[in-house]
XYZ file of C-alpha atoms in Angstrom:
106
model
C 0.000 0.000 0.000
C 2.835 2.266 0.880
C 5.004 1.834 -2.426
C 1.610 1.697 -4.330
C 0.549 4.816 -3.022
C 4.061 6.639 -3.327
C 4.150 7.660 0.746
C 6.001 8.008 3.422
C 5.592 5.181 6.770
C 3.886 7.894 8.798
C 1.355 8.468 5.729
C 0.599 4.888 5.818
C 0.036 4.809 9.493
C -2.724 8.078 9.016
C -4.273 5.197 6.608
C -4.536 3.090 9.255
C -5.649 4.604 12.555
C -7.872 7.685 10.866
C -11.202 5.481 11.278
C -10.006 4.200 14.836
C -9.346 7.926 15.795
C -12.807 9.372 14.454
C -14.933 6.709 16.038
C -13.538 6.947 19.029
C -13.641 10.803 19.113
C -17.516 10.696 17.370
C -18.981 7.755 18.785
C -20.885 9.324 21.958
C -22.031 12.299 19.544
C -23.486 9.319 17.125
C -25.164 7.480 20.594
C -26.697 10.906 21.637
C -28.050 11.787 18.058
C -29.776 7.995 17.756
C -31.961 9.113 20.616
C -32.772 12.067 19.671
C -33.696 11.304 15.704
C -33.617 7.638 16.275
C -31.931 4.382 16.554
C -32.727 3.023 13.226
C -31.965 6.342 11.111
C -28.607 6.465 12.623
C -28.317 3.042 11.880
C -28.812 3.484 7.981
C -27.050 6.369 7.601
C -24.360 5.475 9.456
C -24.013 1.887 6.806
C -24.360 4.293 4.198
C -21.635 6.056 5.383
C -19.396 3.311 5.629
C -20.412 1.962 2.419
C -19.730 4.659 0.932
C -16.520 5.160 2.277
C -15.775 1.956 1.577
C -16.003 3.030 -2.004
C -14.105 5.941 -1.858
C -11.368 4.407 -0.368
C -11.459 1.763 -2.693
C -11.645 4.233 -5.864
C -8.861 6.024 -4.290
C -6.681 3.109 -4.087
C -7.555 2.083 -7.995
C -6.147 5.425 -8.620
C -2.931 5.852 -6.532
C -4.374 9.202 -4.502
C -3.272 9.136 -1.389
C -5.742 12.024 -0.240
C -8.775 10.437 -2.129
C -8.132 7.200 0.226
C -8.032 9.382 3.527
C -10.828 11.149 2.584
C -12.856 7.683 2.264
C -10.879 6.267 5.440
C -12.473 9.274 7.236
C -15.697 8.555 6.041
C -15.785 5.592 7.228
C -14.642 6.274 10.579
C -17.818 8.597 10.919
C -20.286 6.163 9.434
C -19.035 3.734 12.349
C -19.151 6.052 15.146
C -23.054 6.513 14.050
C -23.606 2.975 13.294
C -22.141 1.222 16.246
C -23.925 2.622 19.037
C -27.399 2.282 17.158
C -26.655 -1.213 16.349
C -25.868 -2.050 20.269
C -28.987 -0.175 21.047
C -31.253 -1.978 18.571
C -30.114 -5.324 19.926
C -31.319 -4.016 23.286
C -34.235 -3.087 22.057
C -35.025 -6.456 19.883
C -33.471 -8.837 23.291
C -34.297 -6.476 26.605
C -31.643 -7.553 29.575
C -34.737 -8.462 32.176
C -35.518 -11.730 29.083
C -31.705 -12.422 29.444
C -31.907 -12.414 33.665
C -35.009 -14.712 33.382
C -33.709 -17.308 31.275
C -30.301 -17.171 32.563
C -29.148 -21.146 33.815
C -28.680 -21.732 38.080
């Protein structure tokens, strides 16, 4: 990816840890706005996010640009930090912890 991509190690490692660095910054901003405008509309947009940035990163990378892959690298690091905390509250909401206390084995 590096030699592909004509950059430097520390360019490589922005690749890398951009996503992990946005979620974790975004991802309590992404829980607060699924319940306010809802779990499931932060749930799609957040996938579309990531698909999306899936794509850009992936166009990016078909045509060597560096700043094109960041961009999409980015993007996906925002479409997780608004899909994961919907998708842990949806489960919640689909298997309620009292169901998991009643059934659990003694």
């Amino acid at each position: 990816m590096q030699a592909a991509l004509g950059i430097s190690v520390t360019a490589s490692q922005w690749i890398l840890n951009l996503t992990l660095m946005i979620l974790a910054g975004i991802v309590t901003v992404g829980g607060a706005l699924g319940d306010r405008l809802g779990r499931l509309r932060m749930f799609r947009l957040g996938l579309i996010l990531m698909i999306a940035g899936a794509a850009i990163t992936f166009g990016g990378g078909l045509m060597n640009a560096f700043p094109v892959v960041l961009a999409g690298r980015g993007l996906e690091g925002l479409g997780a930090a608004l899909f994961i905390p919907a998708s842990t509250a949806l489960l919640l909401d689909v298997f309620p912890m009292r169901n998991a206390a009643a059934h659990r084995v003694r």
